[in-house]
PDB file of C-alpha atoms in Angstrom:
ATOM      1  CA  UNK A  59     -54.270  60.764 112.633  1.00 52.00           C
ATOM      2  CA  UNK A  60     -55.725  64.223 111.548  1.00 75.00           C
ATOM      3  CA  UNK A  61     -58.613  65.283 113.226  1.00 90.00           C
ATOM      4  CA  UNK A  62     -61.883  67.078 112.380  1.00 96.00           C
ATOM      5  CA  UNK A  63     -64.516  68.625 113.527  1.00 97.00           C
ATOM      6  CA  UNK A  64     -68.038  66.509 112.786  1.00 98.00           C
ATOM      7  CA  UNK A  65     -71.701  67.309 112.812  1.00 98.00           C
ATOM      8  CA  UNK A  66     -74.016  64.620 112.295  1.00 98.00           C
ATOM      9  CA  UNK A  67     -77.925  66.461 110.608  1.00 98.00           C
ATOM     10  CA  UNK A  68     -80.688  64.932 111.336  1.00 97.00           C
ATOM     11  CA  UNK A  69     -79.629  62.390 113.296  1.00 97.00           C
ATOM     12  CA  UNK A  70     -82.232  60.998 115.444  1.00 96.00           C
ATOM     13  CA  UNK A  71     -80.847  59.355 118.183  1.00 96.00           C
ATOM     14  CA  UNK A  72     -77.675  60.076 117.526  1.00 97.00           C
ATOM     15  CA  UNK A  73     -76.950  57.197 115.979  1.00 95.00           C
ATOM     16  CA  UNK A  74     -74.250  59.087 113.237  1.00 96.00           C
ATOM     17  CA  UNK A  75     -73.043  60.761 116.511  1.00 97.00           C
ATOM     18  CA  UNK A  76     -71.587  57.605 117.780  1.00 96.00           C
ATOM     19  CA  UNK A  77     -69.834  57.185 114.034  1.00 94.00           C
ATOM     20  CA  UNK A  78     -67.804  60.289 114.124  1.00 96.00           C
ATOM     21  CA  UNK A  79     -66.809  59.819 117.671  1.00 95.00           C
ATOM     22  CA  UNK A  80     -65.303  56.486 116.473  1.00 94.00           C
ATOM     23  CA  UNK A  81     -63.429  57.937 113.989  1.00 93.00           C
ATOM     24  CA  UNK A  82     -61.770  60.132 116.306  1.00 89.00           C
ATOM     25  CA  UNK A  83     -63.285  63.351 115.668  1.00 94.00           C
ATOM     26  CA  UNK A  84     -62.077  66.734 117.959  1.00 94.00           C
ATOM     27  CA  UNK A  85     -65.502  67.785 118.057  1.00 97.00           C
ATOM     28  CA  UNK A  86     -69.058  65.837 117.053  1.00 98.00           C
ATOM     29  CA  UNK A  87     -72.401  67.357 117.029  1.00 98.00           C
ATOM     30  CA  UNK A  88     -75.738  66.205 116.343  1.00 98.00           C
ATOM     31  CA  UNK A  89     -78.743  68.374 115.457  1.00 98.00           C
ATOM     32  CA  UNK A  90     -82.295  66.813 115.216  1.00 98.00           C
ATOM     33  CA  UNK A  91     -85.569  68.456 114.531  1.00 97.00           C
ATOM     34  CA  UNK A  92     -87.983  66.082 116.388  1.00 97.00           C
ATOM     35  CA  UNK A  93     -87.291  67.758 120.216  1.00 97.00           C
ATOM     36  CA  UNK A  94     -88.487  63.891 121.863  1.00 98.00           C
ATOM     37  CA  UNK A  95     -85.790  62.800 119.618  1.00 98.00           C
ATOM     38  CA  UNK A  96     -83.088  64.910 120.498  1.00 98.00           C
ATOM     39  CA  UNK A  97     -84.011  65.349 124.062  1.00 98.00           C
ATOM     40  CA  UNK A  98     -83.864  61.090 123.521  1.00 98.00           C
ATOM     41  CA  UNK A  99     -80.593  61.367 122.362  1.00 98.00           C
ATOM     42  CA  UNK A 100     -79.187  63.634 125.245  1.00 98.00           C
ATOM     43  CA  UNK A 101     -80.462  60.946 127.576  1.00 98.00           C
ATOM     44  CA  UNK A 102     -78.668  57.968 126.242  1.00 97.00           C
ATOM     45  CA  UNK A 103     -75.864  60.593 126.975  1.00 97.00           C
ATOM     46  CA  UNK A 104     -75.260  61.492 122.849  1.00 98.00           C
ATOM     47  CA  UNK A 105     -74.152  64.894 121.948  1.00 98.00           C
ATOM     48  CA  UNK A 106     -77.283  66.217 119.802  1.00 98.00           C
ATOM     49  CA  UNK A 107     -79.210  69.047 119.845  1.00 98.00           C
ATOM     50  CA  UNK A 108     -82.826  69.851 119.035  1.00 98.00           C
ATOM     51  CA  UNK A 109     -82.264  72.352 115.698  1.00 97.00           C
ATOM     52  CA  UNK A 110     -83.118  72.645 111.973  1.00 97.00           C
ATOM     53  CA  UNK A 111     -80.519  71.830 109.199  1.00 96.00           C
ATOM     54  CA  UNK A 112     -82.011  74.492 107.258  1.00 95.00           C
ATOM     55  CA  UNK A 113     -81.302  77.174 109.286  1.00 95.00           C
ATOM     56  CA  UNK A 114     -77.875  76.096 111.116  1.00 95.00           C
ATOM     57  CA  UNK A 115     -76.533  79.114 114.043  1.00 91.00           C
ATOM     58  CA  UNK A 116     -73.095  78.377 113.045  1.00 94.00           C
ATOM     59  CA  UNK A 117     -70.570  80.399 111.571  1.00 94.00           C
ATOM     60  CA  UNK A 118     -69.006  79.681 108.228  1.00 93.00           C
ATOM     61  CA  UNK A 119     -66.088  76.409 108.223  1.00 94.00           C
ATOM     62  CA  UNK A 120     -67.319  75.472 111.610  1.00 96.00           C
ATOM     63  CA  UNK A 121     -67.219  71.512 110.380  1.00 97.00           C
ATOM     64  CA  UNK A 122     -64.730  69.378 108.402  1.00 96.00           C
ATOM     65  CA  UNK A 123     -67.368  67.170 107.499  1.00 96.00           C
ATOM     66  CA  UNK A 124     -71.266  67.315 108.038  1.00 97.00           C
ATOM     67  CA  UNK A 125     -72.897  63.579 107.306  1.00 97.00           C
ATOM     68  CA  UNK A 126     -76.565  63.657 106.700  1.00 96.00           C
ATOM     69  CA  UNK A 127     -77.688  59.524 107.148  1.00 93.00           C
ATOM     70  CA  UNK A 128     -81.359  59.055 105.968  1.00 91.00           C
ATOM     71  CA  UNK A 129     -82.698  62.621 106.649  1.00 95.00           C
ATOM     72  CA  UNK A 130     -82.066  64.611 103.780  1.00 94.00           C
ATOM     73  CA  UNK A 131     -85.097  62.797 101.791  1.00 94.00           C
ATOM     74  CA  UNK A 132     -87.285  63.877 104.544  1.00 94.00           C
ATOM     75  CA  UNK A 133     -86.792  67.747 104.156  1.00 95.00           C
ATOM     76  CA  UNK A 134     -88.940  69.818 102.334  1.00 94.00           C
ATOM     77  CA  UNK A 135     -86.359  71.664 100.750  1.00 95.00           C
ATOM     78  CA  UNK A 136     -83.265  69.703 100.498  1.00 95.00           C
ATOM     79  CA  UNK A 137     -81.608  72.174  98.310  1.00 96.00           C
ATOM     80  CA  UNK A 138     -81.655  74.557 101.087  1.00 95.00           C
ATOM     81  CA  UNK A 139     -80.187  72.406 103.426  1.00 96.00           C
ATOM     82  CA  UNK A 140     -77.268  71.578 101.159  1.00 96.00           C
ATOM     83  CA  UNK A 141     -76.540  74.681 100.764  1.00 95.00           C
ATOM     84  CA  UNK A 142     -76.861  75.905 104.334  1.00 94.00           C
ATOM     85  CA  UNK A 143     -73.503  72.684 104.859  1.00 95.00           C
ATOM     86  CA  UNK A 144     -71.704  74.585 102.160  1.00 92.00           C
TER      87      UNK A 144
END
């Protein structure tokens, strides 16, 4: 089985977290914009942090695979955020 490295935007609680990590992934990440929701998250022991897909601090080909579940209709400029995945 090949693995990958996973993050989950805008994922709430982490739901999409839970997902990747049962596919196997090396490496998952969450990022959520809502800090109650993210700091939610950390408690039910998820890894997600509080962050904006739109402005991501990682470097280029940090993730196999990004999943965006529900959230991308909810950003003002989704455009942006698609491109900031690429």
């Amino acid at each position: 089985l090949q693995t990958f490295d996973a993050m989950d935007a805008g994922t709430r609680d982490g739901y999409g977290t839970l997902a990747l990590q049962g596919l196997r992934a090396r490496s998952v990440i969450g990022i959520e914009l809502v800090s109650e929701s993210a700091d939610y998250a950390k408690q039910l022991g998820r890894p997600v942090i509080q962050g904006d897909m739109m402005s991501l601090s990682y470097p280029q080909q940090s993730f196999d695979l990004i999943t965006c579940i529900h959230a991308l209709e909810h950003v003002p400029h989704p455009l942006t955020a698609v491109k900031e995945f690429a």
